[in-house]
């Protein structure tokens, strides 16, 4: 019997062990037909009939690694300072005391030092509701994932309201993980948090950056009618890259339909979305996305640079220049968006944008304000250079 092909090669230290005479003899013994015929050969006869073995050592398998394309180096315009300062530490301690999470920390936002370290009345932190574990696994996001996250904290809405009213804010952003494990995706929990905040401080402007609730439009309506001022949901990237970037349960058209339904449920809402650049998108794809958003009546769009949070996530295909970000801001303004922010460090909840929207909302609330004047505040909008 010949040596089985599957066992014919076992290289250890550059030597093929199956070429040794001792192992060869184990496979050159009698076959089944010998036993059936009762004609088992003697060991001497079997050894004489065996083919000569080749004890020549074989070449070891190559051990060199496949060369990898070098990673893009972080350009100067995308670097930020290490977060620190008294106000930064105060907000961080307050969050830990109340067992609250922020997307600033979980998503490793580069603006955390700037936002948390602001002076009284300008400091901002985006609270992440429903825990720190998401049921989805988008390839750009560093938030923890699980099919069965811990149950919701029933005290979170009250703790969140208590925290944000202590900070002396005029504008707060609430975001959340996706909770596909809950019947309503967590919509009632988000709505209750908004209600508690408004009860404690009616003048505080609230923006909610929500999940897509798996396309459940009733859940969208619950949040839209909770008393918030800005309804945000991110498309994240252009339509062609959705499957490569986001969890398979999310998609471009579903995200746009969420924003359309929110405004339909509460016509006075400002709707907002964000696009990451540097994932391999083309100019034509970005232009098409902008036109689709504007056709759907979305009010605000922001552009920011995708930053790879860890080596396990999608690599950065390109570091987009500040000049290119400025170009997309100009295109968004030309298409008629109420407001746009665009820059390497701009994120969906960006405090300069919050300042601008605060003026829009304040103008809308002013007595005898006309729709045209309310959407054209005199407050200066930041440019990409102001990031």
mmCIF file of C-alpha atoms in Angstrom:
data_model
loop_
_atom_site.group_PDB
_atom_site.id
_atom_site.type_symbol
_atom_site.label_atom_id
_atom_site.label_comp_id
_atom_site.label_asym_id
_atom_site.label_seq_id
_atom_site.Cartn_x
_atom_site.Cartn_y
_atom_site.Cartn_z
ATOM 1 C CA UNK A 1 0.000 0.000 0.000
ATOM 2 C CA UNK A 2 1.274 3.451 -0.889
ATOM 3 C CA UNK A 3 1.611 6.309 1.603
ATOM 4 C CA UNK A 4 -1.688 8.227 1.687
ATOM 5 C CA UNK A 5 -1.433 11.503 -0.206
ATOM 6 C CA UNK A 6 -2.857 13.450 2.748
ATOM 7 C CA UNK A 7 -0.017 12.133 4.915
ATOM 8 C CA UNK A 8 2.727 12.331 2.348
ATOM 9 C CA UNK A 9 4.117 15.645 3.589
ATOM 10 C CA UNK A 10 4.770 16.759 7.144
ATOM 11 C CA UNK A 11 7.580 19.286 7.301
ATOM 12 C CA UNK A 12 9.148 19.980 10.697
ATOM 13 C CA UNK A 13 12.338 21.977 10.859
ATOM 14 C CA UNK A 14 12.717 21.695 7.105
ATOM 15 C CA UNK A 15 12.610 17.864 7.122
ATOM 16 C CA UNK A 16 9.804 15.751 5.669
ATOM 17 C CA UNK A 17 9.104 13.217 8.428
ATOM 18 C CA UNK A 18 7.304 10.819 6.095
ATOM 19 C CA UNK A 19 10.492 10.092 4.127
ATOM 20 C CA UNK A 20 12.076 8.245 7.042
ATOM 21 C CA UNK A 21 12.411 4.475 6.589
ATOM 22 C CA UNK A 22 10.665 3.725 9.902
ATOM 23 C CA UNK A 23 7.492 5.618 8.962
ATOM 24 C CA UNK A 24 7.669 4.346 5.386
ATOM 25 C CA UNK A 25 7.557 0.774 6.607
ATOM 26 C CA UNK A 26 4.372 1.427 8.548
ATOM 27 C CA UNK A 27 2.579 2.148 5.294
ATOM 28 C CA UNK A 28 4.247 -0.555 3.221
ATOM 29 C CA UNK A 29 2.714 -3.472 5.212
ATOM 30 C CA UNK A 30 0.128 -6.006 4.024
ATOM 31 C CA UNK A 31 -3.103 -4.875 2.445
ATOM 32 C CA UNK A 32 -6.662 -6.165 3.013
ATOM 33 C CA UNK A 33 -6.463 -8.548 0.059
ATOM 34 C CA UNK A 34 -3.565 -10.392 1.716
ATOM 35 C CA UNK A 35 -5.689 -11.188 4.768
ATOM 36 C CA UNK A 36 -8.655 -12.288 2.646
ATOM 37 C CA UNK A 37 -6.424 -14.674 0.682
ATOM 38 C CA UNK A 38 -4.627 -15.766 3.856
ATOM 39 C CA UNK A 39 -1.308 -14.991 2.188
ATOM 40 C CA UNK A 40 0.258 -12.427 4.495
ATOM 41 C CA UNK A 41 3.922 -11.965 3.452
ATOM 42 C CA UNK A 42 6.679 -12.278 5.975
ATOM 43 C CA UNK A 43 8.346 -9.091 7.241
ATOM 44 C CA UNK A 44 11.464 -9.916 5.240
ATOM 45 C CA UNK A 45 9.466 -10.378 2.032
ATOM 46 C CA UNK A 46 7.522 -7.170 2.616
ATOM 47 C CA UNK A 47 10.754 -5.249 3.164
ATOM 48 C CA UNK A 48 12.287 -6.688 -0.018
ATOM 49 C CA UNK A 49 9.199 -5.713 -2.049
ATOM 50 C CA UNK A 50 9.020 -2.184 -0.666
ATOM 51 C CA UNK A 51 10.306 0.593 -2.966
ATOM 52 C CA UNK A 52 13.464 2.351 -1.985
ATOM 53 C CA UNK A 53 12.710 5.331 0.210
ATOM 54 C CA UNK A 54 14.109 8.742 -0.474
ATOM 55 C CA UNK A 55 15.566 10.240 2.679
ATOM 56 C CA UNK A 56 16.455 13.465 0.884
ATOM 57 C CA UNK A 57 15.218 16.409 2.864
ATOM 58 C CA UNK A 58 12.667 18.575 1.122
ATOM 59 C CA UNK A 59 12.776 22.338 0.978
ATOM 60 C CA UNK A 60 10.838 23.949 3.849
ATOM 61 C CA UNK A 61 7.662 25.848 3.111
ATOM 62 C CA UNK A 62 8.190 29.567 2.600
ATOM 63 C CA UNK A 63 7.701 31.538 5.810
ATOM 64 C CA UNK A 64 7.905 35.084 4.457
ATOM 65 C CA UNK A 65 4.802 37.232 5.009
ATOM 66 C CA UNK A 66 2.748 38.657 2.187
ATOM 67 C CA UNK A 67 3.707 42.333 1.849
ATOM 68 C CA UNK A 68 0.959 44.694 2.983
ATOM 69 C CA UNK A 69 0.140 48.108 1.658
ATOM 70 C CA UNK A 70 1.386 50.708 4.156
ATOM 71 C CA UNK A 71 -1.320 52.527 6.117
ATOM 72 C CA UNK A 72 -2.057 56.147 5.359
ATOM 73 C CA UNK A 73 -0.264 58.400 7.861
ATOM 74 C CA UNK A 74 -2.382 60.837 9.857
ATOM 75 C CA UNK A 75 -1.877 64.323 8.364
ATOM 76 C CA UNK A 76 -1.322 67.375 10.564
ATOM 77 C CA UNK A 77 -4.784 68.795 9.912
ATOM 78 C CA UNK A 78 -6.406 65.674 11.417
ATOM 79 C CA UNK A 79 -4.455 65.702 14.692
ATOM 80 C CA UNK A 80 -5.930 66.929 17.985
ATOM 81 C CA UNK A 81 -4.703 67.719 21.475
ATOM 82 C CA UNK A 82 -5.007 65.272 24.363
ATOM 83 C CA UNK A 83 -8.223 66.089 26.261
ATOM 84 C CA UNK A 84 -7.671 67.698 29.674
ATOM 85 C CA UNK A 85 -8.773 70.616 31.853
ATOM 86 C CA UNK A 86 -10.963 71.236 34.896
ATOM 87 C CA UNK A 87 -14.251 71.254 33.001
ATOM 88 C CA UNK A 88 -13.304 68.086 31.133
ATOM 89 C CA UNK A 89 -12.636 66.273 34.414
ATOM 90 C CA UNK A 90 -15.810 67.633 36.023
ATOM 91 C CA UNK A 91 -18.027 66.334 33.220
ATOM 92 C CA UNK A 92 -16.244 62.970 33.175
ATOM 93 C CA UNK A 93 -16.658 62.491 36.938
ATOM 94 C CA UNK A 94 -20.302 63.538 36.761
ATOM 95 C CA UNK A 95 -20.968 60.964 34.028
ATOM 96 C CA UNK A 96 -19.330 58.165 36.030
ATOM 97 C CA UNK A 97 -21.224 59.080 39.200
ATOM 98 C CA UNK A 98 -24.546 58.752 37.362
ATOM 99 C CA UNK A 99 -23.431 55.652 35.414
ATOM 100 C CA UNK A 100 -23.973 57.364 32.072
ATOM 101 C CA UNK A 101 -22.165 56.686 28.789
ATOM 102 C CA UNK A 102 -21.153 59.111 26.050
ATOM 103 C CA UNK A 103 -20.606 58.491 22.374
ATOM 104 C CA UNK A 104 -17.650 60.858 22.737
ATOM 105 C CA UNK A 105 -15.786 58.157 24.692
ATOM 106 C CA UNK A 106 -17.217 55.008 23.102
ATOM 107 C CA UNK A 107 -16.615 56.215 19.523
ATOM 108 C CA UNK A 108 -13.262 57.830 20.434
ATOM 109 C CA UNK A 109 -14.282 61.200 19.052
ATOM 110 C CA UNK A 110 -11.310 63.473 18.266
ATOM 111 C CA UNK A 111 -13.244 66.551 19.469
ATOM 112 C CA UNK A 112 -13.814 65.340 23.026
ATOM 113 C CA UNK A 113 -11.249 67.705 24.561
ATOM 114 C CA UNK A 114 -12.658 70.697 22.700
ATOM 115 C CA UNK A 115 -16.303 69.943 23.524
ATOM 116 C CA UNK A 116 -15.948 68.826 27.140
ATOM 117 C CA UNK A 117 -13.304 71.413 27.939
ATOM 118 C CA UNK A 118 -15.456 74.369 26.892
ATOM 119 C CA UNK A 119 -16.432 77.138 29.281
ATOM 120 C CA UNK A 120 -19.718 77.207 31.171
ATOM 121 C CA UNK A 121 -22.574 77.396 28.699
ATOM 122 C CA UNK A 122 -20.514 76.118 25.771
ATOM 123 C CA UNK A 123 -19.305 72.728 27.023
ATOM 124 C CA UNK A 124 -21.076 69.814 25.413
ATOM 125 C CA UNK A 125 -21.161 66.043 25.731
ATOM 126 C CA UNK A 126 -23.251 63.690 23.649
ATOM 127 C CA UNK A 127 -24.995 61.248 25.988
ATOM 128 C CA UNK A 128 -25.322 57.694 24.670
ATOM 129 C CA UNK A 129 -28.542 56.096 25.890
ATOM 130 C CA UNK A 130 -29.462 52.425 26.404
ATOM 131 C CA UNK A 131 -26.027 51.302 27.560
ATOM 132 C CA UNK A 132 -22.663 50.922 25.872
ATOM 133 C CA UNK A 133 -23.357 47.750 23.860
ATOM 134 C CA UNK A 134 -24.904 47.734 20.381
ATOM 135 C CA UNK A 135 -26.714 44.895 18.627
ATOM 136 C CA UNK A 136 -25.140 45.835 15.304
ATOM 137 C CA UNK A 137 -21.605 45.560 14.009
ATOM 138 C CA UNK A 138 -20.783 48.413 11.647
ATOM 139 C CA UNK A 139 -17.238 48.179 10.308
ATOM 140 C CA UNK A 140 -16.302 51.755 11.187
ATOM 141 C CA UNK A 141 -17.584 51.880 14.774
ATOM 142 C CA UNK A 142 -15.712 50.998 17.978
ATOM 143 C CA UNK A 143 -18.782 50.645 20.212
ATOM 144 C CA UNK A 144 -19.051 47.172 21.778
ATOM 145 C CA UNK A 145 -21.461 44.726 20.139
ATOM 146 C CA UNK A 146 -23.600 41.827 21.343
ATOM 147 C CA UNK A 147 -26.730 40.013 20.227
ATOM 148 C CA UNK A 148 -28.080 40.216 23.767
ATOM 149 C CA UNK A 149 -26.953 43.418 25.526
ATOM 150 C CA UNK A 150 -27.791 44.021 29.202
ATOM 151 C CA UNK A 151 -31.346 45.208 29.964
ATOM 152 C CA UNK A 152 -32.145 48.915 29.918
ATOM 153 C CA UNK A 153 -31.513 50.942 33.061
ATOM 154 C CA UNK A 154 -34.929 52.314 34.127
ATOM 155 C CA UNK A 155 -33.183 55.167 35.970
ATOM 156 C CA UNK A 156 -31.240 56.345 32.918
ATOM 157 C CA UNK A 157 -33.803 58.914 31.667
ATOM 158 C CA UNK A 158 -33.903 60.631 35.069
ATOM 159 C CA UNK A 159 -30.128 60.475 35.552
ATOM 160 C CA UNK A 160 -29.561 61.910 32.088
ATOM 161 C CA UNK A 161 -31.960 64.792 32.717
ATOM 162 C CA UNK A 162 -30.283 65.463 36.061
ATOM 163 C CA UNK A 163 -26.807 65.543 34.508
ATOM 164 C CA UNK A 164 -27.479 67.770 31.512
ATOM 165 C CA UNK A 165 -29.396 70.339 33.553
ATOM 166 C CA UNK A 166 -26.465 70.548 36.003
ATOM 167 C CA UNK A 167 -23.988 71.399 33.248
ATOM 168 C CA UNK A 168 -25.615 74.700 32.355
ATOM 169 C CA UNK A 169 -26.034 73.754 28.698
ATOM 170 C CA UNK A 170 -28.244 75.446 26.145
ATOM 171 C CA UNK A 171 -28.117 72.527 23.670
ATOM 172 C CA UNK A 172 -27.708 68.810 24.321
ATOM 173 C CA UNK A 173 -27.318 65.852 21.964
ATOM 174 C CA UNK A 174 -28.706 62.425 22.871
ATOM 175 C CA UNK A 175 -27.645 59.434 20.839
ATOM 176 C CA UNK A 176 -27.967 55.715 21.434
ATOM 177 C CA UNK A 177 -26.781 52.274 20.477
ATOM 178 C CA UNK A 178 -29.002 50.114 18.269
ATOM 179 C CA UNK A 179 -31.200 47.781 20.302
ATOM 180 C CA UNK A 180 -32.721 45.349 17.827
ATOM 181 C CA UNK A 181 -33.396 43.048 20.777
ATOM 182 C CA UNK A 182 -36.175 45.362 22.036
ATOM 183 C CA UNK A 183 -39.674 45.334 20.469
ATOM 184 C CA UNK A 184 -39.617 49.096 19.780
ATOM 185 C CA UNK A 185 -35.846 49.396 19.370
ATOM 186 C CA UNK A 186 -35.740 51.561 22.502
ATOM 187 C CA UNK A 187 -37.913 54.369 21.098
ATOM 188 C CA UNK A 188 -39.991 54.733 24.286
ATOM 189 C CA UNK A 189 -36.811 54.935 26.395
ATOM 190 C CA UNK A 190 -35.394 57.735 24.222
ATOM 191 C CA UNK A 191 -38.727 59.584 24.252
ATOM 192 C CA UNK A 192 -38.954 59.371 28.040
ATOM 193 C CA UNK A 193 -35.451 60.843 28.375
ATOM 194 C CA UNK A 194 -36.395 63.827 26.194
ATOM 195 C CA UNK A 195 -39.578 64.359 28.215
ATOM 196 C CA UNK A 196 -37.681 64.325 31.528
ATOM 197 C CA UNK A 197 -35.155 66.862 30.228
ATOM 198 C CA UNK A 198 -37.867 69.201 28.966
ATOM 199 C CA UNK A 199 -39.699 68.943 32.305
ATOM 200 C CA UNK A 200 -36.589 70.051 34.199
ATOM 201 C CA UNK A 201 -35.503 72.725 31.723
ATOM 202 C CA UNK A 202 -37.992 73.573 28.955
ATOM 203 C CA UNK A 203 -35.587 76.044 27.308
ATOM 204 C CA UNK A 204 -32.896 73.411 26.777
ATOM 205 C CA UNK A 205 -32.717 72.470 23.092
ATOM 206 C CA UNK A 206 -32.536 68.724 22.507
ATOM 207 C CA UNK A 207 -31.153 66.880 19.482
ATOM 208 C CA UNK A 208 -31.595 63.117 19.185
ATOM 209 C CA UNK A 209 -29.266 61.101 16.958
ATOM 210 C CA UNK A 210 -31.348 57.957 16.639
ATOM 211 C CA UNK A 211 -31.059 54.418 15.260
ATOM 212 C CA UNK A 212 -33.158 53.441 12.246
ATOM 213 C CA UNK A 213 -35.376 51.211 14.445
ATOM 214 C CA UNK A 214 -35.136 48.550 11.707
ATOM 215 C CA UNK A 215 -37.539 50.621 9.598
ATOM 216 C CA UNK A 216 -40.286 50.676 12.272
ATOM 217 C CA UNK A 217 -41.953 53.991 11.467
ATOM 218 C CA UNK A 218 -44.138 53.919 14.580
ATOM 219 C CA UNK A 219 -40.968 53.952 16.671
ATOM 220 C CA UNK A 220 -39.714 56.920 14.630
ATOM 221 C CA UNK A 221 -42.960 58.779 15.307
ATOM 222 C CA UNK A 222 -42.728 58.128 19.066
ATOM 223 C CA UNK A 223 -39.332 59.843 19.232
ATOM 224 C CA UNK A 224 -40.282 62.623 16.803
ATOM 225 C CA UNK A 225 -43.257 63.620 18.976
ATOM 226 C CA UNK A 226 -41.389 63.471 22.295
ATOM 227 C CA UNK A 227 -40.616 67.195 22.376
ATOM 228 C CA UNK A 228 -37.150 67.192 20.816
ATOM 229 C CA UNK A 229 -35.985 70.006 18.535
ATOM 230 C CA UNK A 230 -33.631 68.298 16.056
ATOM 231 C CA UNK A 231 -34.069 64.758 14.725
ATOM 232 C CA UNK A 232 -30.792 63.311 13.453
ATOM 233 C CA UNK A 233 -30.016 59.988 11.833
ATOM 234 C CA UNK A 234 -26.829 59.326 9.881
ATOM 235 C CA UNK A 235 -26.601 57.763 6.446
ATOM 236 C CA UNK A 236 -22.845 57.396 7.266
ATOM 237 C CA UNK A 237 -21.623 56.937 3.675
ATOM 238 C CA UNK A 238 -22.700 57.003 0.039
ATOM 239 C CA UNK A 239 -25.220 54.478 -1.225
ATOM 240 C CA UNK A 240 -22.676 52.334 -3.094
ATOM 241 C CA UNK A 241 -20.613 51.691 0.073
ATOM 242 C CA UNK A 242 -23.442 50.967 2.507
ATOM 243 C CA UNK A 243 -22.954 47.169 2.630
ATOM 244 C CA UNK A 244 -19.184 47.489 2.979
ATOM 245 C CA UNK A 245 -19.356 50.059 5.788
ATOM 246 C CA UNK A 246 -22.554 49.534 7.788
ATOM 247 C CA UNK A 247 -24.242 46.536 9.385
ATOM 248 C CA UNK A 248 -26.288 44.559 6.850
ATOM 249 C CA UNK A 249 -29.529 45.610 8.581
ATOM 250 C CA UNK A 250 -28.931 49.273 7.702
ATOM 251 C CA UNK A 251 -29.227 50.819 4.252
ATOM 252 C CA UNK A 252 -29.313 54.167 2.486
ATOM 253 C CA UNK A 253 -32.998 54.304 1.563
ATOM 254 C CA UNK A 254 -34.164 53.123 4.988
ATOM 255 C CA UNK A 255 -32.113 55.846 6.672
ATOM 256 C CA UNK A 256 -33.578 58.558 4.463
ATOM 257 C CA UNK A 257 -37.103 57.240 5.072
ATOM 258 C CA UNK A 258 -36.536 57.600 8.848
ATOM 259 C CA UNK A 259 -35.778 61.316 8.469
ATOM 260 C CA UNK A 260 -38.699 61.837 6.087
ATOM 261 C CA UNK A 261 -41.112 60.150 8.522
ATOM 262 C CA UNK A 262 -39.811 62.186 11.471
ATOM 263 C CA UNK A 263 -40.605 65.468 9.746
ATOM 264 C CA UNK A 264 -43.963 64.134 8.574
ATOM 265 C CA UNK A 265 -44.848 63.222 12.172
ATOM 266 C CA UNK A 266 -43.664 66.589 13.557
ATOM 267 C CA UNK A 267 -43.413 69.217 10.792
ATOM 268 C CA UNK A 268 -41.480 71.751 12.888
ATOM 269 C CA UNK A 269 -38.525 69.423 13.408
ATOM 270 C CA UNK A 270 -35.121 70.112 11.905
ATOM 271 C CA UNK A 271 -33.766 66.925 10.312
ATOM 272 C CA UNK A 272 -30.063 66.217 10.124
ATOM 273 C CA UNK A 273 -27.624 63.613 8.806
ATOM 274 C CA UNK A 274 -23.895 63.046 8.432
ATOM 275 C CA UNK A 275 -21.513 61.566 5.871
ATOM 276 C CA UNK A 276 -18.000 60.213 6.499
ATOM 277 C CA UNK A 277 -15.388 60.791 3.824
ATOM 278 C CA UNK A 278 -12.218 58.798 3.209
ATOM 279 C CA UNK A 279 -13.860 55.383 2.804
ATOM 280 C CA UNK A 280 -13.246 55.100 -0.929
ATOM 281 C CA UNK A 281 -16.231 57.101 -2.178
ATOM 282 C CA UNK A 282 -16.103 59.043 -5.456
ATOM 283 C CA UNK A 283 -17.100 62.660 -6.038
ATOM 284 C CA UNK A 284 -20.006 61.524 -8.204
ATOM 285 C CA UNK A 285 -21.315 59.304 -5.396
ATOM 286 C CA UNK A 286 -21.104 62.107 -2.817
ATOM 287 C CA UNK A 287 -22.867 64.530 -5.165
ATOM 288 C CA UNK A 288 -25.618 61.973 -5.763
ATOM 289 C CA UNK A 289 -26.073 61.434 -2.014
ATOM 290 C CA UNK A 290 -26.372 65.182 -1.435
ATOM 291 C CA UNK A 291 -29.034 65.497 -4.107
ATOM 292 C CA UNK A 292 -30.996 62.550 -2.679
ATOM 293 C CA UNK A 293 -30.900 64.101 0.796
ATOM 294 C CA UNK A 294 -32.031 67.480 -0.425
ATOM 295 C CA UNK A 295 -34.827 65.949 -2.517
ATOM 296 C CA UNK A 296 -36.054 64.225 0.664
ATOM 297 C CA UNK A 297 -36.206 67.561 2.492
ATOM 298 C CA UNK A 298 -33.331 66.941 4.916
ATOM 299 C CA UNK A 299 -32.311 70.262 6.512
ATOM 300 C CA UNK A 300 -28.762 69.772 7.769
ATOM 301 C CA UNK A 301 -25.781 67.752 6.525
ATOM 302 C CA UNK A 302 -22.295 67.431 7.989
ATOM 303 C CA UNK A 303 -19.103 65.960 6.516
ATOM 304 C CA UNK A 304 -16.229 64.528 8.543
ATOM 305 C CA UNK A 305 -13.107 62.447 8.032
ATOM 306 C CA UNK A 306 -13.384 58.729 8.805
ATOM 307 C CA UNK A 307 -10.781 57.768 11.424
ATOM 308 C CA UNK A 308 -9.959 54.091 11.930
ATOM 309 C CA UNK A 309 -10.602 53.487 15.660
ATOM 310 C CA UNK A 310 -8.608 50.224 15.912
ATOM 311 C CA UNK A 311 -6.724 47.871 13.578
ATOM 312 C CA UNK A 312 -9.782 45.588 13.548
ATOM 313 C CA UNK A 313 -11.870 48.194 11.739
ATOM 314 C CA UNK A 314 -11.948 49.415 8.144
ATOM 315 C CA UNK A 315 -8.782 51.102 7.002
ATOM 316 C CA UNK A 316 -8.761 54.729 5.896
ATOM 317 C CA UNK A 317 -8.667 54.832 2.105
ATOM 318 C CA UNK A 318 -7.896 58.552 1.938
ATOM 319 C CA UNK A 319 -7.307 61.535 4.192
ATOM 320 C CA UNK A 320 -9.432 64.185 2.538
ATOM 321 C CA UNK A 321 -7.894 67.658 2.444
ATOM 322 C CA UNK A 322 -9.480 70.710 4.122
ATOM 323 C CA UNK A 323 -9.891 72.251 0.666
ATOM 324 C CA UNK A 324 -12.005 69.288 -0.444
ATOM 325 C CA UNK A 325 -14.129 69.537 2.691
ATOM 326 C CA UNK A 326 -14.702 73.202 1.918
ATOM 327 C CA UNK A 327 -15.791 72.222 -1.583
ATOM 328 C CA UNK A 328 -18.476 69.876 -0.202
ATOM 329 C CA UNK A 329 -19.710 72.567 2.168
ATOM 330 C CA UNK A 330 -20.120 74.917 -0.767
ATOM 331 C CA UNK A 331 -21.961 72.255 -2.757
ATOM 332 C CA UNK A 332 -24.331 71.588 0.164
ATOM 333 C CA UNK A 333 -25.021 75.295 0.580
ATOM 334 C CA UNK A 334 -25.628 75.668 -3.147
ATOM 335 C CA UNK A 335 -28.184 72.832 -3.058
ATOM 336 C CA UNK A 336 -30.172 74.697 -0.400
ATOM 337 C CA UNK A 337 -29.467 72.924 2.885
ATOM 338 C CA UNK A 338 -30.409 75.018 5.920
ATOM 339 C CA UNK A 339 -26.967 74.421 7.380
ATOM 340 C CA UNK A 340 -23.854 72.392 6.598
ATOM 341 C CA UNK A 341 -20.599 71.768 8.440
ATOM 342 C CA UNK A 342 -17.620 70.199 6.722
ATOM 343 C CA UNK A 343 -14.105 69.520 7.949
ATOM 344 C CA UNK A 344 -11.718 66.717 8.907
ATOM 345 C CA UNK A 345 -12.732 66.827 12.584
ATOM 346 C CA UNK A 346 -16.410 67.645 12.137
ATOM 347 C CA UNK A 347 -18.744 65.042 13.631
ATOM 348 C CA UNK A 348 -22.528 64.728 13.555
ATOM 349 C CA UNK A 349 -22.798 66.394 16.951
ATOM 350 C CA UNK A 350 -20.493 69.305 16.441
ATOM 351 C CA UNK A 351 -20.818 72.219 18.840
ATOM 352 C CA UNK A 352 -20.327 74.967 16.246
ATOM 353 C CA UNK A 353 -23.280 73.485 14.351
ATOM 354 C CA UNK A 354 -25.251 73.321 17.586
ATOM 355 C CA UNK A 355 -24.632 77.043 18.079
ATOM 356 C CA UNK A 356 -25.958 77.793 14.620
ATOM 357 C CA UNK A 357 -29.049 75.593 15.052
ATOM 358 C CA UNK A 358 -29.718 77.190 18.437
ATOM 359 C CA UNK A 359 -30.077 80.511 16.633
ATOM 360 C CA UNK A 360 -32.395 78.979 14.030
ATOM 361 C CA UNK A 361 -34.630 77.485 16.702
ATOM 362 C CA UNK A 362 -34.591 80.628 18.831
ATOM 363 C CA UNK A 363 -35.630 82.676 15.802
ATOM 364 C CA UNK A 364 -38.472 80.258 15.079
ATOM 365 C CA UNK A 365 -39.735 80.606 18.645
ATOM 366 C CA UNK A 366 -39.583 84.392 18.609
ATOM 367 C CA UNK A 367 -42.966 86.215 18.532
ATOM 368 C CA UNK A 368 -44.147 87.180 15.027
ATOM 369 C CA UNK A 369 -41.267 85.277 13.425
ATOM 370 C CA UNK A 370 -41.890 84.495 9.767
ATOM 371 C CA UNK A 371 -40.763 81.175 8.250
ATOM 372 C CA UNK A 372 -38.317 82.938 5.959
ATOM 373 C CA UNK A 373 -36.623 84.937 8.702
ATOM 374 C CA UNK A 374 -36.484 81.976 11.075
ATOM 375 C CA UNK A 375 -34.472 79.940 8.610
ATOM 376 C CA UNK A 376 -31.993 82.740 7.921
ATOM 377 C CA UNK A 377 -30.384 83.662 11.263
ATOM 378 C CA UNK A 378 -27.681 86.291 11.350
ATOM 379 C CA UNK A 379 -25.374 84.147 13.474
ATOM 380 C CA UNK A 380 -22.201 83.304 11.536
ATOM 381 C CA UNK A 381 -21.825 79.727 10.397
ATOM 382 C CA UNK A 382 -18.396 78.142 10.891
ATOM 383 C CA UNK A 383 -16.383 77.148 7.880
ATOM 384 C CA UNK A 384 -14.149 74.117 7.495
ATOM 385 C CA UNK A 385 -11.240 76.186 8.754
ATOM 386 C CA UNK A 386 -13.071 76.752 12.041
ATOM 387 C CA UNK A 387 -12.969 73.060 12.958
#
